[in-house]
PDB file of N, CA and C in Angstrom:
ATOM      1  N   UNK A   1     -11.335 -87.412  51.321  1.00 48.00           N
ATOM      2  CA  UNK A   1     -10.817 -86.142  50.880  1.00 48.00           C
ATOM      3  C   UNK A   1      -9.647 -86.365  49.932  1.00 48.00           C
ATOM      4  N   UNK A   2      -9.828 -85.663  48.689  1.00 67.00           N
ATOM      5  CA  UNK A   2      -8.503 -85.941  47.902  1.00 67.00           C
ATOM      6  C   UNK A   2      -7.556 -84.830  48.335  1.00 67.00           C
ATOM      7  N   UNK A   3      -6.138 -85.606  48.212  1.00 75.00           N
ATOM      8  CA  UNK A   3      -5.193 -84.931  48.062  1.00 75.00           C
ATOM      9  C   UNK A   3      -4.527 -84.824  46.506  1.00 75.00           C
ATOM     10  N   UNK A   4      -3.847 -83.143  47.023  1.00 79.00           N
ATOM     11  CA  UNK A   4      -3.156 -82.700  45.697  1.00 79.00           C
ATOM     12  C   UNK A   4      -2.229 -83.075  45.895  1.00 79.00           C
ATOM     13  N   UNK A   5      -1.447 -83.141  44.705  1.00 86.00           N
ATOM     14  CA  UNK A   5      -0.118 -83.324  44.316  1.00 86.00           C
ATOM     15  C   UNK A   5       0.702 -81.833  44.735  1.00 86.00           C
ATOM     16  N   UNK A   6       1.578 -81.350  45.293  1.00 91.00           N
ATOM     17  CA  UNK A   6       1.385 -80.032  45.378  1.00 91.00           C
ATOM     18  C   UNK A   6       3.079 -79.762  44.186  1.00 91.00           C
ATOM     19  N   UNK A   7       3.732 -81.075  44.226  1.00 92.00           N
ATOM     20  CA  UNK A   7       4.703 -81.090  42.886  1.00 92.00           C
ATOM     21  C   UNK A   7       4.555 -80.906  41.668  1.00 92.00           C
ATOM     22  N   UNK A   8       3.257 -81.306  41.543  1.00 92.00           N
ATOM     23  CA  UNK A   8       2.382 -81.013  39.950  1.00 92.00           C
ATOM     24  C   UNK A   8       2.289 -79.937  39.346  1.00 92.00           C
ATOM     25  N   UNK A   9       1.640 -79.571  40.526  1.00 93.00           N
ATOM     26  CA  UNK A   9       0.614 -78.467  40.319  1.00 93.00           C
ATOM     27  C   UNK A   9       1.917 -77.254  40.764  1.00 93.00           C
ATOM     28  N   UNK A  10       3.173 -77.474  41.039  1.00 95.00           N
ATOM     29  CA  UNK A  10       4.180 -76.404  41.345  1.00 95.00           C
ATOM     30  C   UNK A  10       4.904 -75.944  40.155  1.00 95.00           C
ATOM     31  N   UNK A  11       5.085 -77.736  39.292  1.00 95.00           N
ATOM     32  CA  UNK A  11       5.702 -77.695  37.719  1.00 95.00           C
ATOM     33  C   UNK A  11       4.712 -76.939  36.724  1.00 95.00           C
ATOM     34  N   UNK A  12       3.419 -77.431  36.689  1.00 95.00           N
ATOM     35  CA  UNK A  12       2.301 -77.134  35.828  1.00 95.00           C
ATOM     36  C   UNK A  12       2.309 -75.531  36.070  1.00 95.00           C
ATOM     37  N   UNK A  13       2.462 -74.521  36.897  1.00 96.00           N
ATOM     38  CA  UNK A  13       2.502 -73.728  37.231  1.00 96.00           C
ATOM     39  C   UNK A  13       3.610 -72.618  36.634  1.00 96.00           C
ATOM     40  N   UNK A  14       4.592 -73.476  37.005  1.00 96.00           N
ATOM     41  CA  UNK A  14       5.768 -72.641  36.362  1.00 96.00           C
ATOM     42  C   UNK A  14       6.084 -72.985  35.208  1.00 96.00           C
ATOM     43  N   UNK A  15       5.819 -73.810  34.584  1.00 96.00           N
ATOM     44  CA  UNK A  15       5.484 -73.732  33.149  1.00 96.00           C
ATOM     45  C   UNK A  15       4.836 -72.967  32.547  1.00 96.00           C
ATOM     46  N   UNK A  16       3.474 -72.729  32.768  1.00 96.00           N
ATOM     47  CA  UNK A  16       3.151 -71.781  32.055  1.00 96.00           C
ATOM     48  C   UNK A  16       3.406 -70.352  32.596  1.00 96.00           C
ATOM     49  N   UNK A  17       4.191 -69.928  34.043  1.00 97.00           N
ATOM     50  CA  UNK A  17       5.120 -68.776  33.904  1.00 97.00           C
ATOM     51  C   UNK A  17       6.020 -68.521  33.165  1.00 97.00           C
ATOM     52  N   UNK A  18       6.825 -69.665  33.141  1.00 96.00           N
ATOM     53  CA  UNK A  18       8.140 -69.596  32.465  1.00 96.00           C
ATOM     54  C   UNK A  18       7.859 -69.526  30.746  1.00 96.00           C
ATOM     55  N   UNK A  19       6.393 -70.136  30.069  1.00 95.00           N
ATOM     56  CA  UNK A  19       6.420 -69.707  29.192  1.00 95.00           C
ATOM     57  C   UNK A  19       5.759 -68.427  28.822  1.00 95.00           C
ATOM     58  N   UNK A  20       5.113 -67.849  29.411  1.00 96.00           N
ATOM     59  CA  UNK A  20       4.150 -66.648  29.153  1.00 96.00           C
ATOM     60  C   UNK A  20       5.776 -65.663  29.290  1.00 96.00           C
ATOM     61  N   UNK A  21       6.272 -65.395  30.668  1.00 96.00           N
ATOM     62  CA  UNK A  21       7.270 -64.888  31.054  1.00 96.00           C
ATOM     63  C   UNK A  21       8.825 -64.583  29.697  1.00 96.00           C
ATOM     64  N   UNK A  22       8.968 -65.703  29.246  1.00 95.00           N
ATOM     65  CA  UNK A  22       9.867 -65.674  28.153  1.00 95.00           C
ATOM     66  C   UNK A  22       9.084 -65.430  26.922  1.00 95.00           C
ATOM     67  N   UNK A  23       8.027 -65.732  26.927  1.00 94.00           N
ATOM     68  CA  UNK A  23       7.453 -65.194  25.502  1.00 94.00           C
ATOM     69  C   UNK A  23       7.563 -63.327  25.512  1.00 94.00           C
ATOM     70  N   UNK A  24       7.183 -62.959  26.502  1.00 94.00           N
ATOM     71  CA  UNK A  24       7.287 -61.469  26.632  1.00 94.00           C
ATOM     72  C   UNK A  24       8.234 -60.564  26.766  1.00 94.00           C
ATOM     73  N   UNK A  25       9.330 -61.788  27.199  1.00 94.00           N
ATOM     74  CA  UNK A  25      10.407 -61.165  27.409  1.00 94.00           C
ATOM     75  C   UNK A  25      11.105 -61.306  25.896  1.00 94.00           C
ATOM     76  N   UNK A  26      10.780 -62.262  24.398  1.00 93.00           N
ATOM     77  CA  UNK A  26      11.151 -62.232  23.874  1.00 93.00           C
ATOM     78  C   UNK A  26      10.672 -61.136  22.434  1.00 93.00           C
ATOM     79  N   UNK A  27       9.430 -60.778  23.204  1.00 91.00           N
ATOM     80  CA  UNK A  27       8.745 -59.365  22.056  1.00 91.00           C
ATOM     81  C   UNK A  27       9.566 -58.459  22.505  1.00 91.00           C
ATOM     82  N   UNK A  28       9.498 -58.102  24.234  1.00 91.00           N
ATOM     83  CA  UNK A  28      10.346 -57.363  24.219  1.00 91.00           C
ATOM     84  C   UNK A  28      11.451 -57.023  23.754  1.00 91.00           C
ATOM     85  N   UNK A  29      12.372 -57.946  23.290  1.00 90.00           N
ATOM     86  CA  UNK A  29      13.580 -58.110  22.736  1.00 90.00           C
ATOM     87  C   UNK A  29      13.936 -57.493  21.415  1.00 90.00           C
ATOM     88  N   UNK A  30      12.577 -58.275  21.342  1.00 90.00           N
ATOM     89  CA  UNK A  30      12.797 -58.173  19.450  1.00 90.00           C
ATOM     90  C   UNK A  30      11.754 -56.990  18.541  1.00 90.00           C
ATOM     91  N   UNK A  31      11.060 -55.918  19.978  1.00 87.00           N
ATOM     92  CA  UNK A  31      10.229 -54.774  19.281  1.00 87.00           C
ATOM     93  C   UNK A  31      10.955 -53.422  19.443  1.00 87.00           C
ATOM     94  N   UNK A  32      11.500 -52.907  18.714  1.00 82.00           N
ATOM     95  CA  UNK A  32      12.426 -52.158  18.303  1.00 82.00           C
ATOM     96  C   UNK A  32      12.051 -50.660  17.379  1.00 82.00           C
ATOM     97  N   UNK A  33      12.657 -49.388  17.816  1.00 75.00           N
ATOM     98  CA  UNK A  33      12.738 -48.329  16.903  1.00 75.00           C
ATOM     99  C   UNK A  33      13.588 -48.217  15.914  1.00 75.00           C
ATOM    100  N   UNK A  34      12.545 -48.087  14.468  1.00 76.00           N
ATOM    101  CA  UNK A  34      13.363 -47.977  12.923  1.00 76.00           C
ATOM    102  C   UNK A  34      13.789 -47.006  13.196  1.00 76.00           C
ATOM    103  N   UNK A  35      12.447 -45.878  13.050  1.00 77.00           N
ATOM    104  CA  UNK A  35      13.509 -44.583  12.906  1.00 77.00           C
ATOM    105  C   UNK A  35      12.873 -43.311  13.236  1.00 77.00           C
ATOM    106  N   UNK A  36      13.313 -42.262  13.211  1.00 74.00           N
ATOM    107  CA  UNK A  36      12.757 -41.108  13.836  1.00 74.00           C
ATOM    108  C   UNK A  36      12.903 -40.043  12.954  1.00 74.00           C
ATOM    109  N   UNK A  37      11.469 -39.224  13.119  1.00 76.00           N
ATOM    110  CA  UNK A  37      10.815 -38.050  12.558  1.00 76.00           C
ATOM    111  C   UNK A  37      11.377 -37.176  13.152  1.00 76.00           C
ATOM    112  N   UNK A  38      11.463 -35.674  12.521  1.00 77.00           N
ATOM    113  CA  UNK A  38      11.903 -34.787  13.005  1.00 77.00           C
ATOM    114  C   UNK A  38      10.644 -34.196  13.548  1.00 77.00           C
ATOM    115  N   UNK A  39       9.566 -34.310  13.428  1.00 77.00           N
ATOM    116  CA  UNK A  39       8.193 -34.083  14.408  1.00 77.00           C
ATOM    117  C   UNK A  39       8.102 -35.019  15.786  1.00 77.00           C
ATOM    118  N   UNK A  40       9.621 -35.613  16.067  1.00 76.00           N
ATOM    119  CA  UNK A  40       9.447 -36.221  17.723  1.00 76.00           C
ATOM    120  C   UNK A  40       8.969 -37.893  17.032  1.00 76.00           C
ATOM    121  N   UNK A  41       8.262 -37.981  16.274  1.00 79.00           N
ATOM    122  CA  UNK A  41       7.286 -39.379  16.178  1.00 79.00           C
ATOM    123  C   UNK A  41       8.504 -40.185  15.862  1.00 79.00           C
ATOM    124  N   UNK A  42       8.116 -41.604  16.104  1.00 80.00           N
ATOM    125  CA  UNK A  42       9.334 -42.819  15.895  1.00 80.00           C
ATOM    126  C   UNK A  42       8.045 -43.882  15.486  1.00 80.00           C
ATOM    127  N   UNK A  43       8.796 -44.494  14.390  1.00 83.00           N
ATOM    128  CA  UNK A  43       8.232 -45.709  13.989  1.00 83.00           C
ATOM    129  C   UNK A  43       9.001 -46.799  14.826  1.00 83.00           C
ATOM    130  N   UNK A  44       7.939 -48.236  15.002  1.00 84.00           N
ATOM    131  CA  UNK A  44       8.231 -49.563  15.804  1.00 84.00           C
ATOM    132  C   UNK A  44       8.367 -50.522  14.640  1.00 84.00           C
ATOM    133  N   UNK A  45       9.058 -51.971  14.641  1.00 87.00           N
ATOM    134  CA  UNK A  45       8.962 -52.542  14.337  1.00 87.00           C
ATOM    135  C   UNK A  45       9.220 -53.723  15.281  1.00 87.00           C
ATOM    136  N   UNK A  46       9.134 -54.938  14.954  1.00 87.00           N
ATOM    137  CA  UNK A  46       9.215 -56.559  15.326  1.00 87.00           C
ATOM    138  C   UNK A  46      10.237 -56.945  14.100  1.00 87.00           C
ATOM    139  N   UNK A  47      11.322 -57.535  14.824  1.00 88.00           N
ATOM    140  CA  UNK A  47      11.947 -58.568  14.214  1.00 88.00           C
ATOM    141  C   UNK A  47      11.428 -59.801  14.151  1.00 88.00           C
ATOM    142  N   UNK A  48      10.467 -60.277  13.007  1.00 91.00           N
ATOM    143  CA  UNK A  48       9.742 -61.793  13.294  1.00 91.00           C
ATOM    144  C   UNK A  48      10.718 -62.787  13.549  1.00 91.00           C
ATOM    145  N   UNK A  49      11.962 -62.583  12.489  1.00 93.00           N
ATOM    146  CA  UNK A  49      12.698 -64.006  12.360  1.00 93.00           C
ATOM    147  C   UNK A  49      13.101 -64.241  13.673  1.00 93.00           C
ATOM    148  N   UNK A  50      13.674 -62.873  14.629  1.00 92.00           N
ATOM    149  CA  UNK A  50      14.361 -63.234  15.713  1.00 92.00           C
ATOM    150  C   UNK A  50      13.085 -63.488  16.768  1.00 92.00           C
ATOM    151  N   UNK A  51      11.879 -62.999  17.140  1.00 92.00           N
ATOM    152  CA  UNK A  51      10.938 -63.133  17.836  1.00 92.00           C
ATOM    153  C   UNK A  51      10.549 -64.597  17.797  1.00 92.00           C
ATOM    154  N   UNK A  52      10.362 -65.205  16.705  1.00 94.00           N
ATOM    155  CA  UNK A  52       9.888 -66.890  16.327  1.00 94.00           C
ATOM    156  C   UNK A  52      11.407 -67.612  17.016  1.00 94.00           C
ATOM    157  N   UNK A  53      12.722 -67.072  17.019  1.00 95.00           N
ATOM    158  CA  UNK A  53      13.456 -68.241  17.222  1.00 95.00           C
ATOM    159  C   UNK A  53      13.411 -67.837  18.777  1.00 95.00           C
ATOM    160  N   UNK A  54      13.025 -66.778  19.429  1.00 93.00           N
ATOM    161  CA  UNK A  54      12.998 -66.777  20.450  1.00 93.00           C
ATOM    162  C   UNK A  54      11.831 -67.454  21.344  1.00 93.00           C
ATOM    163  N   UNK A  55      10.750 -67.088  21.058  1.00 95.00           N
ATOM    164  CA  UNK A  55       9.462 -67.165  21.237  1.00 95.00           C
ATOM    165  C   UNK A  55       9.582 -69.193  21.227  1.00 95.00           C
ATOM    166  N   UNK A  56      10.306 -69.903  20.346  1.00 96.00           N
ATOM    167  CA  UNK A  56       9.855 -70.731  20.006  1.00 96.00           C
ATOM    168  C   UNK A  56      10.275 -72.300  21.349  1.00 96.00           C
ATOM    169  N   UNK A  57      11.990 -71.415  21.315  1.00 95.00           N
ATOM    170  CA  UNK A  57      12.332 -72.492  22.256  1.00 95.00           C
ATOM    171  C   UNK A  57      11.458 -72.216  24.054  1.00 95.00           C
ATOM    172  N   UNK A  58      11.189 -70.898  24.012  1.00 94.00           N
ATOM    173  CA  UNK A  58      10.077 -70.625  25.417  1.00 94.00           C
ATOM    174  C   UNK A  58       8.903 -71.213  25.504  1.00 94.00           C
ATOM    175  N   UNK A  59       8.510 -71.556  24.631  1.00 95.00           N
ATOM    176  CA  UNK A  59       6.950 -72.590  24.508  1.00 95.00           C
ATOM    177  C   UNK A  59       7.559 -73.748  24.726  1.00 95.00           C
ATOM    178  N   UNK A  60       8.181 -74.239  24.236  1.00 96.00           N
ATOM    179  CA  UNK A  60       8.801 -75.901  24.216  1.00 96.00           C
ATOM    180  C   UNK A  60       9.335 -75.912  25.923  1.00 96.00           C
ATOM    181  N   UNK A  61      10.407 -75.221  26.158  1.00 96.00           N
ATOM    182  CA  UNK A  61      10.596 -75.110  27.802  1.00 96.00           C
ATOM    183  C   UNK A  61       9.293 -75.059  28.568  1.00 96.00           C
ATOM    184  N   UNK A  62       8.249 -74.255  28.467  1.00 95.00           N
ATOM    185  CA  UNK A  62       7.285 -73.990  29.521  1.00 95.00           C
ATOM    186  C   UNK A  62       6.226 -75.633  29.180  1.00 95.00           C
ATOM    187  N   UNK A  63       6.637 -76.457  27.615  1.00 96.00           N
ATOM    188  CA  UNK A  63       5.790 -77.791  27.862  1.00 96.00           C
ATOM    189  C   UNK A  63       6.397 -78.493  28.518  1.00 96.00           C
ATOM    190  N   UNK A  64       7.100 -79.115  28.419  1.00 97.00           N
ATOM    191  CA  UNK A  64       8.482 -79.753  29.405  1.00 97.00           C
ATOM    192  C   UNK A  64       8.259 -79.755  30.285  1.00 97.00           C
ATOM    193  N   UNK A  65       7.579 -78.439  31.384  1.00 96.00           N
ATOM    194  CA  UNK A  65       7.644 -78.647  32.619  1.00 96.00           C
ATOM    195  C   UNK A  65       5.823 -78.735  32.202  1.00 96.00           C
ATOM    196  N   UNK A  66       4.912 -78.412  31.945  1.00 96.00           N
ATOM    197  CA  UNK A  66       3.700 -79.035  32.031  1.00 96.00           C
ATOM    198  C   UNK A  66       3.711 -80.439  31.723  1.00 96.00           C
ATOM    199  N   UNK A  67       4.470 -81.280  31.076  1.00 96.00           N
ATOM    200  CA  UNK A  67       4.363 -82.596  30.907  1.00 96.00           C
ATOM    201  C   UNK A  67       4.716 -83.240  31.683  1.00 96.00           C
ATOM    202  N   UNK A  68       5.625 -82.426  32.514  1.00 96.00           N
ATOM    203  CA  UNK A  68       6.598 -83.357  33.478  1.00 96.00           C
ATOM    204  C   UNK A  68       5.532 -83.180  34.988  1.00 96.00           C
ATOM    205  N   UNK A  69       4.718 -82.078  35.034  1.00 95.00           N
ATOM    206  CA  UNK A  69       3.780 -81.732  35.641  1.00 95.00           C
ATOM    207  C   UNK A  69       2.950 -83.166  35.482  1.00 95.00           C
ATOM    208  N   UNK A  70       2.325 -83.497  34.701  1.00 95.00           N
ATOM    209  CA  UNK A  70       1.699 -84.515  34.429  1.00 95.00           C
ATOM    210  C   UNK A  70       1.625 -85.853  33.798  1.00 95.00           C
ATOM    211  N   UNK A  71       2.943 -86.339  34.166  1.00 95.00           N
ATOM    212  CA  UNK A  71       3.787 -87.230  34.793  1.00 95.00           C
ATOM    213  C   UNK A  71       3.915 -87.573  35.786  1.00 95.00           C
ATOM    214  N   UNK A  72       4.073 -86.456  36.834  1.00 94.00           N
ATOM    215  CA  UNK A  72       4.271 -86.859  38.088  1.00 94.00           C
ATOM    216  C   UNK A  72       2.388 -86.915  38.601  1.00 94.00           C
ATOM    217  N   UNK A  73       1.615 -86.323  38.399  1.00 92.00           N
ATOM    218  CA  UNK A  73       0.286 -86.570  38.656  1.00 92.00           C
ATOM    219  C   UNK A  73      -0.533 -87.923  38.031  1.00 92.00           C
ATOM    220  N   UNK A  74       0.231 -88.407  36.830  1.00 93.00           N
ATOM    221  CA  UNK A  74      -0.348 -89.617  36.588  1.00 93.00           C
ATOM    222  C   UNK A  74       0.453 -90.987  37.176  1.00 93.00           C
ATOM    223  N   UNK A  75       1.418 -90.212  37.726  1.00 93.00           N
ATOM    224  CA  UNK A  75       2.443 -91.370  38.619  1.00 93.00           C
ATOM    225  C   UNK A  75       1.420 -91.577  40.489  1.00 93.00           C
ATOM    226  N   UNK A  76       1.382 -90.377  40.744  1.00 91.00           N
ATOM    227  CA  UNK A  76       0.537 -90.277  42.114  1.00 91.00           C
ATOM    228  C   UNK A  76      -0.498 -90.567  42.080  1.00 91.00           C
ATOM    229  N   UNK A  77      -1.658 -90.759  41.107  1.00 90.00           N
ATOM    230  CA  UNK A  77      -2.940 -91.172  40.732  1.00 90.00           C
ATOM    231  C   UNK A  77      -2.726 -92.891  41.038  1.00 90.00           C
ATOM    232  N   UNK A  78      -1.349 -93.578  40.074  1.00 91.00           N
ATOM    233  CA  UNK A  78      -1.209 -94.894  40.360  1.00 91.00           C
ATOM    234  C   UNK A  78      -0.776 -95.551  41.293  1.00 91.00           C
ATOM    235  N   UNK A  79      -0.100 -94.319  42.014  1.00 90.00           N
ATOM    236  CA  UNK A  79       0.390 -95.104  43.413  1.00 90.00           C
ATOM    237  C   UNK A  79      -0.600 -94.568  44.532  1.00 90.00           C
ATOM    238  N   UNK A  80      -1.918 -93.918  44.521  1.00 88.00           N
ATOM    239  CA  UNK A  80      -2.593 -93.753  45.354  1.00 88.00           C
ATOM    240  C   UNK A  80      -3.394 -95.062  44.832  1.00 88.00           C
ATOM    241  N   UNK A  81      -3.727 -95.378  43.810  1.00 89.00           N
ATOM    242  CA  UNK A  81      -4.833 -96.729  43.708  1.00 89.00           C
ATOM    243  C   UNK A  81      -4.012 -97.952  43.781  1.00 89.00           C
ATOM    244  N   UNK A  82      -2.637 -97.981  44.266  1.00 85.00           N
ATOM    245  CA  UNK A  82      -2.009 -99.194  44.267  1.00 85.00           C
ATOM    246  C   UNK A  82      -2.328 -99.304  45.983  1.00 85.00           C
ATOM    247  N   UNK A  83      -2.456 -98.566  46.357  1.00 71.00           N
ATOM    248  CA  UNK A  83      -2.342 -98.434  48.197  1.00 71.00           C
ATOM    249  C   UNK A  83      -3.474 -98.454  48.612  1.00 71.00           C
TER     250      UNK A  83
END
């Protein structure tokens, strides 16, 4: 019976929370009302420049922990075939 890593698969995990999670939290940030009609209606926009510098370091954080995710699974792979 194999065993999981359950450290792996805890990093690998929250990585891609932590990046989905900050990516959304960074549209949110950066999707914004220009301006408003006197018929009630409001136009939206996206700040790209600020969305990309946000957006960008949240992908890089959420690899970090998938790599480090699989790191530690290619570390436990070698010390299960060393034993």
């Amino acid at each position: 019976m194999k065993q999981k890593n359950w450290i792996g698969v805890l990093l690998f995990s929250t990585g891609i929370i932590v990046s989905f999670f900050l990516s959304s939290q960074a549209f949110k940030d950066t999707y914004h009302i220009v301006s408003f009609y006197s018929n009630g209606k409001r136009d939206y926009a996206i700040d790209w420049v600020n969305f990309v510098q946000r957006v960008i370091p949240a992908i890089v954080i959420g690899f970090i922990f998938i790599g480090l995710s699989e790191v530690i699974k290619l570390l436990d792979k070698i010390n299960r075939r060393r034993s």
